[in-house]
XYZ file of C-alpha atoms in Angstrom:
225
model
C 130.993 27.237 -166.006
C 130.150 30.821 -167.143
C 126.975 32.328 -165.875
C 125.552 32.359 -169.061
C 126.149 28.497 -169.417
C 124.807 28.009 -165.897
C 121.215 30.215 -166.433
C 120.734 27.943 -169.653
C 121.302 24.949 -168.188
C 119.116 25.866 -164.668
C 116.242 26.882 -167.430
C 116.632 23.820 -169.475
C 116.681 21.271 -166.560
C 113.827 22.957 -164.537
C 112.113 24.037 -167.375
C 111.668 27.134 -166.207
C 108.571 28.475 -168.178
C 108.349 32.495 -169.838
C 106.060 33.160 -167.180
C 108.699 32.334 -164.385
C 111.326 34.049 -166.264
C 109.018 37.225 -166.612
C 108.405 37.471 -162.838
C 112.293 36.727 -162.410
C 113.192 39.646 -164.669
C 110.325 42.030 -162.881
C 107.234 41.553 -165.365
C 109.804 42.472 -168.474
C 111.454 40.671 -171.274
C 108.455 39.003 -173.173
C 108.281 39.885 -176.755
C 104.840 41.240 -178.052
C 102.539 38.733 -180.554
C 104.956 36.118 -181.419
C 103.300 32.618 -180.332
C 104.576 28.954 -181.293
C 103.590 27.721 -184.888
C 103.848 24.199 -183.124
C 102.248 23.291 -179.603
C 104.226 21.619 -176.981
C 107.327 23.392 -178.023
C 110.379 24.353 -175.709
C 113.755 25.565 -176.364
C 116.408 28.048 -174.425
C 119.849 29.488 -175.487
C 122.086 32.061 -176.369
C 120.361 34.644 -179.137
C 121.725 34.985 -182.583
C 120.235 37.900 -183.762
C 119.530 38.484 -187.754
C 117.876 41.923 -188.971
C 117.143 41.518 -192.730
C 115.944 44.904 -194.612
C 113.625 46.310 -196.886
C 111.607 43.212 -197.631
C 114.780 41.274 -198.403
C 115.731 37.818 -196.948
C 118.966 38.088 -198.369
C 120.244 38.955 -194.817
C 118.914 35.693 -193.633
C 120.539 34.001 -196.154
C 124.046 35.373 -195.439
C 123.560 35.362 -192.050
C 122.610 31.634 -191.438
C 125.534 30.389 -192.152
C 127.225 31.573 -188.864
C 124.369 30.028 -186.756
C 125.771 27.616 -183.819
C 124.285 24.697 -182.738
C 122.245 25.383 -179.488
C 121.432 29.311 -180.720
C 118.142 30.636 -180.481
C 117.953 31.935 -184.144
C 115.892 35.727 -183.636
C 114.828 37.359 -186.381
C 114.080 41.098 -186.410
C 113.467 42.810 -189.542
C 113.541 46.242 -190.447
C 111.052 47.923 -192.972
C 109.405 44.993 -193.586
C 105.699 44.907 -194.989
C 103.712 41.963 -194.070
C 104.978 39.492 -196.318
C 106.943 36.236 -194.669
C 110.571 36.602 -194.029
C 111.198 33.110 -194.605
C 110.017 29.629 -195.222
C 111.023 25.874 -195.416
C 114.247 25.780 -196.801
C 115.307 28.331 -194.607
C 113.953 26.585 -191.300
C 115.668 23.228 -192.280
C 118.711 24.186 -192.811
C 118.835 26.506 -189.459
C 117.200 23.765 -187.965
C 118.185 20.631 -188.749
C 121.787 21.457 -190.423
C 123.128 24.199 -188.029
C 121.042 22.570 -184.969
C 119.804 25.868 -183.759
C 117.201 25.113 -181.076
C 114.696 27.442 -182.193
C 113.918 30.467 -184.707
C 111.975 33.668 -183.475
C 110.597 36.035 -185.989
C 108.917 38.919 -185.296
C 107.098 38.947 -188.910
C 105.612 36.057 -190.863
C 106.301 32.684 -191.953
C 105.304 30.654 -195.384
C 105.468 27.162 -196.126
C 103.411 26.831 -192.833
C 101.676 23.340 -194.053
C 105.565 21.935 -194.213
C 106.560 23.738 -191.236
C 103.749 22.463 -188.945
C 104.243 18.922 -190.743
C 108.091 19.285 -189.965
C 107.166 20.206 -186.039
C 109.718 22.719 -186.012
C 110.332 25.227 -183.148
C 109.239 28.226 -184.484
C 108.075 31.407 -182.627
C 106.287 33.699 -185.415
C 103.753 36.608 -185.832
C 101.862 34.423 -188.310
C 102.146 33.556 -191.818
C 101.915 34.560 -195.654
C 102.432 32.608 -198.161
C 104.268 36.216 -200.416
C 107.674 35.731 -199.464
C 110.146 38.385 -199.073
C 112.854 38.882 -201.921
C 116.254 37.808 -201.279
C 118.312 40.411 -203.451
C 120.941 42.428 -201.515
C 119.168 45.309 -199.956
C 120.892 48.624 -199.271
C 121.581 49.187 -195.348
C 119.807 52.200 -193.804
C 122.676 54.176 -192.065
C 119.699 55.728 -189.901
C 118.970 53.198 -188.169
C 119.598 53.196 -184.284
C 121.546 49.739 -183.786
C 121.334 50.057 -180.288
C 117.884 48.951 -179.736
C 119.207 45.777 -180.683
C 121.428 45.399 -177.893
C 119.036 43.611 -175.106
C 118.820 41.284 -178.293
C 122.320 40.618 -178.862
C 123.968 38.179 -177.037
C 120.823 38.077 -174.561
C 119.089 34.376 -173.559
C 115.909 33.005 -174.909
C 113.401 30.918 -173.651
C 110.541 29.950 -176.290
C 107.184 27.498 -175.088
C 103.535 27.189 -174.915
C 103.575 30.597 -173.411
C 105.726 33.118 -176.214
C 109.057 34.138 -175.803
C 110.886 35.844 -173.108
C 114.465 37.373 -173.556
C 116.910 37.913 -170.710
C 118.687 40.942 -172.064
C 122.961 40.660 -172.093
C 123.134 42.936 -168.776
C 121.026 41.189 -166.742
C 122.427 37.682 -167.375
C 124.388 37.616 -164.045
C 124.501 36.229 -160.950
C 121.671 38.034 -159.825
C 119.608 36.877 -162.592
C 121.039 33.554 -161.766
C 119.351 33.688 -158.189
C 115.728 35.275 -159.028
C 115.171 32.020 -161.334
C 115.921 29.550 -158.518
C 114.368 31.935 -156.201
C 110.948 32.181 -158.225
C 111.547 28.417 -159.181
C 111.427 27.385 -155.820
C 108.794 30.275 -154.703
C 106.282 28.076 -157.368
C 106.555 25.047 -155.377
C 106.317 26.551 -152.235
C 102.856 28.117 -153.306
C 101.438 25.303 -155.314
C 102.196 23.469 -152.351
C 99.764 25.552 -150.235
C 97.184 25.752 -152.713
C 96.953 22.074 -153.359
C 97.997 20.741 -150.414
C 96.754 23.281 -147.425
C 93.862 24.770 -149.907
C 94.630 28.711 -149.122
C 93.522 30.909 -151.249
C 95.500 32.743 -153.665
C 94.754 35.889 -152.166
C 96.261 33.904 -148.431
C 99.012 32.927 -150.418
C 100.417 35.467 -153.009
C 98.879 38.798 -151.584
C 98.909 38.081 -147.772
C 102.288 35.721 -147.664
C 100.460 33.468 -145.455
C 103.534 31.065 -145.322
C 105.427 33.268 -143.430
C 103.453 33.524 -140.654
C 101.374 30.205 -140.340
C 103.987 27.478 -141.824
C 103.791 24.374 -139.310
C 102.046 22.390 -142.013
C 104.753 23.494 -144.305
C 107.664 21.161 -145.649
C 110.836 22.694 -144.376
C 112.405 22.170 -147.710
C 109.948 24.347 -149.192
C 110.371 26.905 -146.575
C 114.259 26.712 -147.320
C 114.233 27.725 -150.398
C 112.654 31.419 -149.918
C 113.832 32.317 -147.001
């Protein structure tokens, strides 16, 4: 299985949550003021990244049509105002016809009665019910298309908490380990707080497991050292 494959399917069957993934990629990848429109909401995969222009959707449009099932669906647009990149037709048929697993826009939705109706996995700025246009925009030669490559081909992982993106060089082996290592460092310390009743200051600060861990699990022990 590729590693790619393999950090997806470790995230989707621990459910590995931002927050973990954050501390796994050294307090980085989380993507300032996009929440969930819909609570309770979890999704991972491999990005697809759209960039529609000049308060045009048209990008969107064009672009959706090459989403794969599974995809996180990000959308970043450029020279954008505040009005909503997209709505509901847009979201079902990304959704529910291409089966992407989520949609991430760092602008506004509109529609948002239907959308929070529909329970869809959407990770938005917030909403406005002015839409964007959806005529064919000219493309800005000026812009720097390499600040767009963490994006590109990176991993997301969307719940409760925002959205965190594992950037296309760090999805390695590497990677691979600091998620089961952070996984299993978790258990380890929710173990000692609920269990031996430390303190977090005994637990995350002084590493108090190292030194006093008779009382310990072994399996829990195991899996960090």
């Amino acid at each position: 299985m590729e590693i790619d494959l393999e950090i997806i399917e470790l995230i989707k069957q621990n459910r590995i949550s931002t927050t973990e993934v954050a501390d796994a990629l050294g307090k980085s990848g989380g993507i300032p003021n996009v929440s969930p429109l819909c609570h309770s909401k979890f999704a991972v995969g491999k990005i697809r990244l759209i960039t529609p222009r000049n308060n045009s959707n048209y990008i969107v449009h064009e672009e959706a049509v090459r989403v794969n099932p599974g995809e996180i669906v990000y959308i970043k647009p450029i020279d954008f105002s505040n009005v909503a990149v997209f709505g509901d037709l847009v979201a079902k048929y990304i959704l529910l016809y291409k089966q992407a697993s989520a949609i991430v826009v760092e602008g506004n939705v509109r529609d948002t009665a239907r959308l929070v109706k529909e329970n869809y996995p959407i990770w938005s700025m917030g909403s406005n019910p002015v839409g964007a246009v959806n005529n064919k925009t000219h493309f800005d030669a000026n812009v720097n298309n390499s600040e767009f490559d963490e994006l590109n081909d990176g991993i997301g992982i969307c719940d409760e908490g925002g959205v965190v993106v594992i950037p296309a060089n760090k999805i390695n082996e590497e990677t691979y380990r600091k998620l089961k290592h952070i996984e299993q460092l978790e258990d380890l310390w929710h173990y000692c707080l609920n269990t031996l009743k430390w303190s977090t200051y005994d637990i995350v600060v002084k590493k108090r497991y190292l030194i006093e861990n008779d009382e310990i699990p072994r399996r829990l022990l195991n899996g960090i050292l």
